[in-house]
Coordinates of C-alpha atoms and ligand atoms in Angstrom, one line a residue:
X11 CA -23.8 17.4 2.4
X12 CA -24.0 13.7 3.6
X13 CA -21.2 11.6 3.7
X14 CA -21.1 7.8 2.6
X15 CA -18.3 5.2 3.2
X16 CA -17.8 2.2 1.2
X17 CA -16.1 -0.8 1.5
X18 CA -15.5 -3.0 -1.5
X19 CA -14.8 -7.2 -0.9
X20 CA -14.2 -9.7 -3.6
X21 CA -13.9 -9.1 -7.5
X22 CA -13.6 -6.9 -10.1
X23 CA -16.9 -6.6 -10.9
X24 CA -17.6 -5.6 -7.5
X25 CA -15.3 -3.2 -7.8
X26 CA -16.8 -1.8 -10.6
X27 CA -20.5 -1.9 -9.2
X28 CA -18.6 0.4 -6.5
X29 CA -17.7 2.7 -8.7
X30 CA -20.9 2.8 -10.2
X31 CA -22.4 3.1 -7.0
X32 CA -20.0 5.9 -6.4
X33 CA -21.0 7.7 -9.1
X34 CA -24.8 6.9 -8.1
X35 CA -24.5 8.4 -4.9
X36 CA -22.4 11.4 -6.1
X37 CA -25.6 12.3 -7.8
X38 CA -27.9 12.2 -5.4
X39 CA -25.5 14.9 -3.7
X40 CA -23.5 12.4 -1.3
X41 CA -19.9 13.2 -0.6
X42 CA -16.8 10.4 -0.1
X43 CA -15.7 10.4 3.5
X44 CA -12.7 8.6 4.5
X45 CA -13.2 7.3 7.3
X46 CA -16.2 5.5 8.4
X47 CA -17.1 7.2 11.7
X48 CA -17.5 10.4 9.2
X49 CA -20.0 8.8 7.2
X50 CA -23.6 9.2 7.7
X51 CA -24.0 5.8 5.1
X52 CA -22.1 3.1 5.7
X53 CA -22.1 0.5 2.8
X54 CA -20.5 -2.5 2.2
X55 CA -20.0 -4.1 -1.4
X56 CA -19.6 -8.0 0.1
X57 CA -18.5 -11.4 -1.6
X58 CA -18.7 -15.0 -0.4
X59 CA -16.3 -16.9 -2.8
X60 CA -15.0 -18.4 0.3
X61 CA -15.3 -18.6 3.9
X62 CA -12.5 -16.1 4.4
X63 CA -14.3 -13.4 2.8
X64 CA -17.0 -13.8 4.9
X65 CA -15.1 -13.6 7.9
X66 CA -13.2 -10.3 6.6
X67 CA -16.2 -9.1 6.0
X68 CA -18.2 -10.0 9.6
X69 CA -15.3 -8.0 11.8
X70 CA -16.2 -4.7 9.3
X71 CA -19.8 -5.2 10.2
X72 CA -19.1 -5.5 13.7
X73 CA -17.7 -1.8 13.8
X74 CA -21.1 0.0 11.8
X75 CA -22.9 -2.0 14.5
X76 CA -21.1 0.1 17.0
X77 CA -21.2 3.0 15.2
X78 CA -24.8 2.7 14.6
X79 CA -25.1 2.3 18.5
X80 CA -23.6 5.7 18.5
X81 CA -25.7 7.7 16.1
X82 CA -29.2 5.6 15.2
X83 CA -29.5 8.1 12.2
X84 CA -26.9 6.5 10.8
X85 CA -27.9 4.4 7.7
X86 CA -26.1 1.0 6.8
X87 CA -26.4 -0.6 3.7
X88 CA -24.7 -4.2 2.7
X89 CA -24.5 -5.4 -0.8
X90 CA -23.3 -7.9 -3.0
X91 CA -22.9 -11.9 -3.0
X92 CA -22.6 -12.5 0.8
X93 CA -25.9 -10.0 1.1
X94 CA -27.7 -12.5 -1.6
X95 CA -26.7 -15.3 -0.5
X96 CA -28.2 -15.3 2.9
X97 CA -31.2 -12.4 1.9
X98 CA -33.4 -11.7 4.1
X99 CA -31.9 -13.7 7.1
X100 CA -29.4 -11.0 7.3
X101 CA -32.2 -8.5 8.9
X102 CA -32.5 -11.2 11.9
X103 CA -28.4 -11.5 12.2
X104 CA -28.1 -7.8 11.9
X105 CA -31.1 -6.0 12.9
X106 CA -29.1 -2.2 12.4
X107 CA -28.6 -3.3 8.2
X108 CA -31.4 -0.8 6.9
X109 CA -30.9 -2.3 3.4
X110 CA -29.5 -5.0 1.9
X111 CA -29.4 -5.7 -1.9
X112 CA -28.1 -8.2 -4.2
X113 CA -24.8 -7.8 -6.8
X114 CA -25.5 -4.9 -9.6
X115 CA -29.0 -3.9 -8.0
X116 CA -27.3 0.2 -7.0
X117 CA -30.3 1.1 -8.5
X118 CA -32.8 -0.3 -5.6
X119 CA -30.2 1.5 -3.1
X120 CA -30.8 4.5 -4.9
X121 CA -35.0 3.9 -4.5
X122 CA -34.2 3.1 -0.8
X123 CA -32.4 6.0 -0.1
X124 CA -34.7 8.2 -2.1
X125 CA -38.0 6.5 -0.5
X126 CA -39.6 7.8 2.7
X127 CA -39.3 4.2 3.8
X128 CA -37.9 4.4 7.4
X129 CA -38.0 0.0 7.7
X130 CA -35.3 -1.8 6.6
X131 CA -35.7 -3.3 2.8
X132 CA -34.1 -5.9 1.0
X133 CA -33.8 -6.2 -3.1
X134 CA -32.9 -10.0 -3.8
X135 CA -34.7 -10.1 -7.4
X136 CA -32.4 -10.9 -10.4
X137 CA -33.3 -8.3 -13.1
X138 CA -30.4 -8.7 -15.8
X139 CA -28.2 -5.5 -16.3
X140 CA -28.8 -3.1 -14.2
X141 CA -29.2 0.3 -16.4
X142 CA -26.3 2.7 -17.5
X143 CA -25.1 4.1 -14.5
X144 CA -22.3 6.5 -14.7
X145 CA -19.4 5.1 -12.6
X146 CA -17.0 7.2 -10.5
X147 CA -13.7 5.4 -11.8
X148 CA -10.8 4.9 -9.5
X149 CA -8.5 5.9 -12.3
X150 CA -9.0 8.1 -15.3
X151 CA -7.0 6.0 -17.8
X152 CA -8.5 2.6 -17.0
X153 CA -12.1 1.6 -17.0
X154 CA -14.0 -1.6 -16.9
X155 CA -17.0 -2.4 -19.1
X156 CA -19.6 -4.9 -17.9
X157 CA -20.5 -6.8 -20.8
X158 CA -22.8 -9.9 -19.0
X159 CA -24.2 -10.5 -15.7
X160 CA -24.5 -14.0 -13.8
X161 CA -23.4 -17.4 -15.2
X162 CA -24.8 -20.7 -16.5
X163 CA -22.0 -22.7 -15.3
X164 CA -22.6 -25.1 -12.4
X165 CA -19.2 -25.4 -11.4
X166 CA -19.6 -27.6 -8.4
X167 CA -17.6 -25.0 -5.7
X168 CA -19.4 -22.2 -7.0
X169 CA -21.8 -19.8 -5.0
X170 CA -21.9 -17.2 -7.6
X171 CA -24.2 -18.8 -10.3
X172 CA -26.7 -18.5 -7.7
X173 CA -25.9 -15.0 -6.0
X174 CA -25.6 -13.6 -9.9
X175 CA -28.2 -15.5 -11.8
X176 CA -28.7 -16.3 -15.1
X177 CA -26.2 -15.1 -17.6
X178 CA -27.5 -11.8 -19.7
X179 CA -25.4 -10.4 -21.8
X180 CA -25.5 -6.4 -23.1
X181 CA -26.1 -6.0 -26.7
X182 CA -23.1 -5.4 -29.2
X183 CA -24.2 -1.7 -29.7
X184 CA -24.5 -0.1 -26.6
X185 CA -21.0 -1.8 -25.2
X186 CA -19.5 0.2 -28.4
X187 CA -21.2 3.6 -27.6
X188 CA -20.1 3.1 -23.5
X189 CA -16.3 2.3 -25.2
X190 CA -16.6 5.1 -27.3
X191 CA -17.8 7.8 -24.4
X192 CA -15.0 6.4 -22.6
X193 CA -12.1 6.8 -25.2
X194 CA -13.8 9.8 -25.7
X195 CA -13.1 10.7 -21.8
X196 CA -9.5 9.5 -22.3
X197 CA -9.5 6.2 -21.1
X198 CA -7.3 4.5 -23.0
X199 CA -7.5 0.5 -21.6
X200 CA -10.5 -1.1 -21.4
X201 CA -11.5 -4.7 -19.1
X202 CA -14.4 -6.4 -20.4
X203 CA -15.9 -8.0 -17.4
X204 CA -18.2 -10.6 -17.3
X205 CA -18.6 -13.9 -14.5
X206 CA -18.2 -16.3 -18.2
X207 CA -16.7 -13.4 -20.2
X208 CA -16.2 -15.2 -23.3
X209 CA -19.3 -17.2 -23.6
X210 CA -20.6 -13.2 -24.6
X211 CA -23.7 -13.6 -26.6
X212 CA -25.0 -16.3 -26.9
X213 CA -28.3 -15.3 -25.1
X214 CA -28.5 -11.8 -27.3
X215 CA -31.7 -12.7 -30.0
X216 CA -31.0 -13.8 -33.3
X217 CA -30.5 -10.7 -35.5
X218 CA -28.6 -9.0 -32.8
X219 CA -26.2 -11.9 -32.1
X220 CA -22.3 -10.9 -31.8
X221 CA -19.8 -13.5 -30.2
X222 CA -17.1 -12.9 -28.0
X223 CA -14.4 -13.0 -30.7
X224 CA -16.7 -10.3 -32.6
X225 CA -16.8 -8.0 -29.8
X226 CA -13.1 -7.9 -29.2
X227 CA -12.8 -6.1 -33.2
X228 CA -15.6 -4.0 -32.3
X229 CA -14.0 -2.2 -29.4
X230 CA -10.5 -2.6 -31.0
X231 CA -11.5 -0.1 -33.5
X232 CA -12.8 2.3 -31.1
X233 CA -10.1 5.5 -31.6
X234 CA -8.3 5.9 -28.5
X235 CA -8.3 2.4 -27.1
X236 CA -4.8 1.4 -26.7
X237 CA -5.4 -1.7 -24.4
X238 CA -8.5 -4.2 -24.1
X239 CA -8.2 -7.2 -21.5
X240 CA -11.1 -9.4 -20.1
X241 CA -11.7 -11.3 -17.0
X242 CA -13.0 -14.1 -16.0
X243 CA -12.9 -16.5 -18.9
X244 CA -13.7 -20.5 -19.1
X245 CA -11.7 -22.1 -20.7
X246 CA -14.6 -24.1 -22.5
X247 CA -15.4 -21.1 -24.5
X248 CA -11.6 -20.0 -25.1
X249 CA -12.0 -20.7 -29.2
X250 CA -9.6 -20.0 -31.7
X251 CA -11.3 -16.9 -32.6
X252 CA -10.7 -15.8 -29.5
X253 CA -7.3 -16.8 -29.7
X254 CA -6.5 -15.1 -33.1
X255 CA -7.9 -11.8 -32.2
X256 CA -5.2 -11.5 -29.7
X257 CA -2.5 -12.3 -32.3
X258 CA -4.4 -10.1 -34.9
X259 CA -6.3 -7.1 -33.2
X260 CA -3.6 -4.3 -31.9
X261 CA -5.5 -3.5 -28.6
X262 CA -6.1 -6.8 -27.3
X263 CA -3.5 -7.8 -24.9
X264 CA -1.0 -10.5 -24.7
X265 CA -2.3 -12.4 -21.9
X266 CA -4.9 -14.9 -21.5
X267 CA -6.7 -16.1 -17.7
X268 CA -7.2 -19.8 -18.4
X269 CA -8.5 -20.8 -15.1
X270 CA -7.4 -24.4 -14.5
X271 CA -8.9 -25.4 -11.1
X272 CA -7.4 -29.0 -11.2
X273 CA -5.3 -30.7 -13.3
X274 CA -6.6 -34.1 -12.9
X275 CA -9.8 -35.1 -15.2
X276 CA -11.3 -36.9 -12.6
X277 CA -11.7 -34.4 -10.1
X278 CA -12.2 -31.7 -13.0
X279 CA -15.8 -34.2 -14.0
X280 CA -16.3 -33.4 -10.0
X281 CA -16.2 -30.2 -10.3
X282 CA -18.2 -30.4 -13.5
X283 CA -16.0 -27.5 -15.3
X284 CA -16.8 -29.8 -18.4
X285 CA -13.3 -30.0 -19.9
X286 CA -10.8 -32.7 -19.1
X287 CA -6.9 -32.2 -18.9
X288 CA -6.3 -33.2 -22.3
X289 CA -8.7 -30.9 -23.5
X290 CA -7.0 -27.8 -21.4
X291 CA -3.4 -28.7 -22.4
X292 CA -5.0 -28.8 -26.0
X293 CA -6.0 -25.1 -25.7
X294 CA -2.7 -23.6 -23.9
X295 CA -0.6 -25.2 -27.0
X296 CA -3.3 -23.7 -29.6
X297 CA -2.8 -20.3 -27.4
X298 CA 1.2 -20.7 -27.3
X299 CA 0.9 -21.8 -31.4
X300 CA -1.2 -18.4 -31.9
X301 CA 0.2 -16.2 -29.9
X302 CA 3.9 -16.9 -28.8
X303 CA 4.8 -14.5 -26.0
X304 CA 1.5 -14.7 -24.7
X305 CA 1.2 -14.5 -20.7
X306 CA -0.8 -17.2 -19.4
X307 CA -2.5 -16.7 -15.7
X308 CA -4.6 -19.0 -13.7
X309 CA -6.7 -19.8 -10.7
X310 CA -5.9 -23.3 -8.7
X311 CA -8.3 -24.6 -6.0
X312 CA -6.6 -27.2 -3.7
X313 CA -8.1 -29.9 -1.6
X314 CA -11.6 -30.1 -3.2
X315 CA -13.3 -33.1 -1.7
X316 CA -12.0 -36.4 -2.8
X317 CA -9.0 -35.5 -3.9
X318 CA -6.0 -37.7 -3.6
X319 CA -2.4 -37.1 -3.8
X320 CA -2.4 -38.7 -7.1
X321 CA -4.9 -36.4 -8.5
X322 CA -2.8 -33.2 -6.8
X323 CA 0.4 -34.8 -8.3
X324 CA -1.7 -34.0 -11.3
X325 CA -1.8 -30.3 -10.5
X326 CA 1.4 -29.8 -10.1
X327 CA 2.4 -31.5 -13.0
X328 CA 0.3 -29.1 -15.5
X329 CA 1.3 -26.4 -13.0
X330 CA 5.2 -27.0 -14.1
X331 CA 4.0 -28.1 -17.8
X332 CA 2.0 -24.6 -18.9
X333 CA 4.5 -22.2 -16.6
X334 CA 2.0 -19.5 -15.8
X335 CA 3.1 -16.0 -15.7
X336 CA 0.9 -15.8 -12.6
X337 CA -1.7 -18.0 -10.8
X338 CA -3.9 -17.7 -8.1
X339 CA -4.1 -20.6 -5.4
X340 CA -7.3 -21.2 -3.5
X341 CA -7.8 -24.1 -0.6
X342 CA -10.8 -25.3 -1.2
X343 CA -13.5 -24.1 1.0
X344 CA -17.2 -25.5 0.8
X345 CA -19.8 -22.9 0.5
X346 CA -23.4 -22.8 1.4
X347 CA -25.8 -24.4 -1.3
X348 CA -23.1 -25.4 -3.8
X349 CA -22.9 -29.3 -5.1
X350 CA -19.2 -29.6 -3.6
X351 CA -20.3 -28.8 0.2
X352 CA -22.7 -31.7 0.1
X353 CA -19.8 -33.8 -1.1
X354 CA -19.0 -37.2 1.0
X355 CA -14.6 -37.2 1.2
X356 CA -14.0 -33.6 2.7
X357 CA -10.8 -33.3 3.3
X358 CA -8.9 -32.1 6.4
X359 CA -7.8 -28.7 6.6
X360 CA -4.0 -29.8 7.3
X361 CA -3.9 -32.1 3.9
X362 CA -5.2 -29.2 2.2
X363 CA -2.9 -26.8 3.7
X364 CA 0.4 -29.0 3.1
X365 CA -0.3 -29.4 -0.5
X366 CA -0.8 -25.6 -0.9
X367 CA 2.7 -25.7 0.5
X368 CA 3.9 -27.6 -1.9
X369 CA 1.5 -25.4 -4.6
X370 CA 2.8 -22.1 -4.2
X371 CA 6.5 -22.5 -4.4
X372 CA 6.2 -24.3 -7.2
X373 CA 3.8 -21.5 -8.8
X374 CA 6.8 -19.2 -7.6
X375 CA 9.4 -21.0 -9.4
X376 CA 7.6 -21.1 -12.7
X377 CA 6.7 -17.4 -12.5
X378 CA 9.9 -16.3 -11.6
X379 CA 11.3 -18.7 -14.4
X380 CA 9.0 -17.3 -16.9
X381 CA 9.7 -13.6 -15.8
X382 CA 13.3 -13.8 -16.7
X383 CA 12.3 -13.5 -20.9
X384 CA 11.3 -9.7 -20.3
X385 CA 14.9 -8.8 -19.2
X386 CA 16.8 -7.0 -21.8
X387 CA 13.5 -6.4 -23.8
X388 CA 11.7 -2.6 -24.5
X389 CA 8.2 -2.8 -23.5
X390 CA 5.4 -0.8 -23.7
X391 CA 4.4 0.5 -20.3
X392 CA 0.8 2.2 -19.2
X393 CA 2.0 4.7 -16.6
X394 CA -0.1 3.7 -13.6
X395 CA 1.4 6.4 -10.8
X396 CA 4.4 6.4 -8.1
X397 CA 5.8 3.1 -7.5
X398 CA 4.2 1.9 -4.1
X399 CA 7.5 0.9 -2.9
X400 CA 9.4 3.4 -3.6
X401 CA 7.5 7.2 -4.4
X402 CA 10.7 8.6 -6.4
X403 CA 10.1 5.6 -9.3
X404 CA 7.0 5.2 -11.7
X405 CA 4.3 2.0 -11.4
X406 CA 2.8 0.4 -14.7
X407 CA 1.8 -2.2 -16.2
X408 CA 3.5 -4.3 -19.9
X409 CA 0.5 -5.7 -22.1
X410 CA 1.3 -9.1 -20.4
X411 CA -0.3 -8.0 -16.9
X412 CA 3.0 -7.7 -15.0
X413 CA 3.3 -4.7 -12.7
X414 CA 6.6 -2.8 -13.9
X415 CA 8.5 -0.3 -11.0
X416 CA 10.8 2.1 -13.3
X417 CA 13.1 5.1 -13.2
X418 CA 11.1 7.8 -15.6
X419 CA 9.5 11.1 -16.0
X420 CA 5.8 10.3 -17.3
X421 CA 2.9 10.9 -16.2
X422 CA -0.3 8.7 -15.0
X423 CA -1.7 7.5 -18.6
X424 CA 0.9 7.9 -20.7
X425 CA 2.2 5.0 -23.0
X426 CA 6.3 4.6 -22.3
X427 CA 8.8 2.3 -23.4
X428 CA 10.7 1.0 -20.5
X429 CA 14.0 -1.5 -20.4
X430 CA 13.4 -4.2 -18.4
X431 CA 16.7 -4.7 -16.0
X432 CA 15.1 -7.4 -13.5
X433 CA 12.2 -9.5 -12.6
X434 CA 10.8 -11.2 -9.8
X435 CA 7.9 -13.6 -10.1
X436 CA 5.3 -11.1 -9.6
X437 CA 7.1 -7.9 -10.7
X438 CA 10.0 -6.2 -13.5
X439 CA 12.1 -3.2 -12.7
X440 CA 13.4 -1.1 -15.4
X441 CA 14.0 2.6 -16.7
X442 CA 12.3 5.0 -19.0
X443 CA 14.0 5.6 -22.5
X444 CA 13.5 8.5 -22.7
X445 CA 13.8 9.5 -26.4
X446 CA 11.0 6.8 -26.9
X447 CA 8.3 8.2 -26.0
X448 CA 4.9 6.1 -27.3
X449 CA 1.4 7.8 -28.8
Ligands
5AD1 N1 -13.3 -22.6 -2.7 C1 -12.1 -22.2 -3.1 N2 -11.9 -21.5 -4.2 C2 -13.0 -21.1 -4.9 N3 -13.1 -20.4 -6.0 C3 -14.4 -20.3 -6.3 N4 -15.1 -21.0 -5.4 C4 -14.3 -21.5 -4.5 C5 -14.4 -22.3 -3.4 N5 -15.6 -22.7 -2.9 C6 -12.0 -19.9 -6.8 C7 -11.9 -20.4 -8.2 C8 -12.3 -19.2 -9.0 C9 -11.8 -18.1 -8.2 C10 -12.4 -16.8 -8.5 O1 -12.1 -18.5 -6.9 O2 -10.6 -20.8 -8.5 O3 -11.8 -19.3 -10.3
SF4_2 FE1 -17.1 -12.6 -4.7 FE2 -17.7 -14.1 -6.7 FE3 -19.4 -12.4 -5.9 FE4 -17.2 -11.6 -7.2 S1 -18.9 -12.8 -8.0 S2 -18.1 -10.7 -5.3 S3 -15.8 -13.1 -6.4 S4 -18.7 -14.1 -4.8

């Protein structure tokens, strides 16, 4: 049997394209090999969000190149959005890549390795969803569910709208029947992915139109389906239907990603996210009207060009105003072929780095502040494992996102009620009760 390694950079949808890939390769009789010297296909599943990803990523190349100097029968196979984004030029870079193939196209690495080809190939063309591949899924309780590909936005930092394409969203019916298999298989949370999650449908043709809002009831009523979250929304498209169904649908989960960027309206029209800071701050009261308790996560870039402190006093002052439960921070970092890159004002890396000093603590303090309401409190738990700090506890997670380490007796997949004792900003320790055993 042939053995392929994997290496997966970036999001979650390319982490589920690698399990999909997985279960692609699994198929046409490949083993998993652990270590990549084993492997006799080396693949990597890249991203290019920012520079650092592409430099994680270069060191990893760096050792198939050697390893391909070793044993020429070796095959080595790089996709994803660094992959797209520089296409064919990455045959001259890296003469040993045999392939190379854009996000979601496992299929054309399937024709590769199934061709007689012996010259290296690339597949750049955007082709909308990219079949029903069966995915090899990293845990048997959890799956994700692809519901669009690409994005219209033209967020001004972005390199994905143009290493995903156009947005295409999967029609209503089949989502249900992949949800359904799924349940069927015993999964029992669902993550709807999509780059614009909630702008869902709008492209599907008139007849066979369902929004966002419309598919959240349609996999809540799928038996078995316990848990649904989503990732990434805009908030642009986060409507009070939306809203509501997390309020009114048992399955969908109390937290909502409402990916802020910047807090000051001038430098959001820069970015052209097409929402000011009124606008924003309007839909995290509508979400904290609707839904009380709901957890509230973000992403924050820093230092995109032009700002000024003013504007990043602007940041921080939202940052403190919505309390996330969680947010990620990002220093800005100007990509090849996006709007921003082109942008006169860049700033210095040591202004951008001082004011992500000032970010994160602040970030830390809120979490940490907003943490504290779970102590004393019974939540449900989804039993994820042994805790990673300690194997004698349990892992999981509460419906609000946050990673729970607790003193238990369940099992991977089963639905516990745990007493929250303490909480950090990014994690609650607790025990089982015991007697309370959920579904
Ligand atoms: N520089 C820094 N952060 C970026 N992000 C996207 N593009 C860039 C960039 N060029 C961040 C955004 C996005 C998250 C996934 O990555 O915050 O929401
Ligand atoms: Fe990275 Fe963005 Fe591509 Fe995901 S979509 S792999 S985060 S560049």
């Amino acid at each position: 049997m042939k053995g392929f390694h994997l290496t997966t950079f970036g999001c979650q949808m390319n982490e589920h394209d690698s399990e999909r890939m997985k279960g692609m390769l699994v198929a046409l009789g490949y083993g998993e090999v652990q270590e990549r010297g084993d492997a006799d296909l080396i693949l990597f599943n890249t991203c290019s969000i920012r520079e650092s990803a592409d430099n994680r990523f270069i060191g990893h190349l760096g050792e198939a190149k050697r390893l391909k100097a070793e044993d020429p029968t070796r095959v080595v196979g790089v996709g994803g959005c660094w992959a797209q984004s520089v296409k064919d030029e990455v045959f001259a870079r890296f003469p040993f890549v045999d392939v190379a193939f854009g996000p979601g196209q496992i299929h054309k690495l399937a024709e590769f390795l199934t061709s007689d080809s012996l010259t290296a190939q690339g597949y750049f063309e955007f082709e909308g969803f990219p079949g029903e591949l069966p995915a090899h899924r990293a845990r048997e309780h959890q799956a994700w569910v692809q519901v669009s590909v690409g994005c219209n936005c033209v967020c001004a930092y972005c390199i994905v709208p143009s290493t995903r394409g156009r947005e295409a969203s999967r029609a209503p019916h089949k989502l249900v029947a992949e949800v359904e298999r799924l349940a069927s298989e015993g999964v029992r949370e669902v993550t709807l992915l999509g780059q614009n999650v909630n702008s869902y449908g709008r492209d599907l043709p008139v007849g066979a139109k369902a929004t966002f809002a419309e598919l959240l009831a349609m996999v809540d009523a799928v038996e078995g389906i316990e848990r649904i979250r989503y990732t990434s929304p805009h908030p642009k498209d986060m409507r009070e239907d939306v809203v509501r169904a997390h309020a009114e649908l048992a399955s969908v989960c109390e937290h909502i990603h409402l990916p802020l960027q910047a807090g000051s309206s001038r430098i959001l029209k820069a970015m052209r996210r097409t929402y000011d800071r009124p606008r924003y701050l309007d839909r995290v009261d509508m979400i904290r009207e609707i839904v009380p308790d709901c957890a509230l996560s973000t992403d924050i870039i820093v230092g995109f060009p032009g700002e000024t402190e003013e504007d990043f006093l602007e940041t921080l002052e939202v940052v403190d105003r919505v309390g996330y439960d969680s947010a990620f921070t990002f220093v800005f970092s100007a990509r090849r072929g996006t709007l921003a890159a082109d942008l006169p004002d860049q700033l210095p890396h040591s202004v951008k780095r001082e004011r992500m000093e000032r970010l994160v603590p602040l970030v830390q303090r809120r979490a940490r502040e907003r943490s504290q309401r779970f102590i004393g409190r019974d939540m449900e738990v989804l039993v994820e494992g042994a805790s990673r700090t300690d194997p004698a506890r349990l892992r999981g997670r509460i419906r609000h996102n946050k990673t729970v380490n607790f003193d238990g007796a369940a099992g991977p997949g089963e639905l516990v009620e745990v007493e929250i004792s303490s909480a950090t900003s990014t994690t609650l320790a607790g025990s089982e009760r015991l007697l309370a055993r959920l579904r």
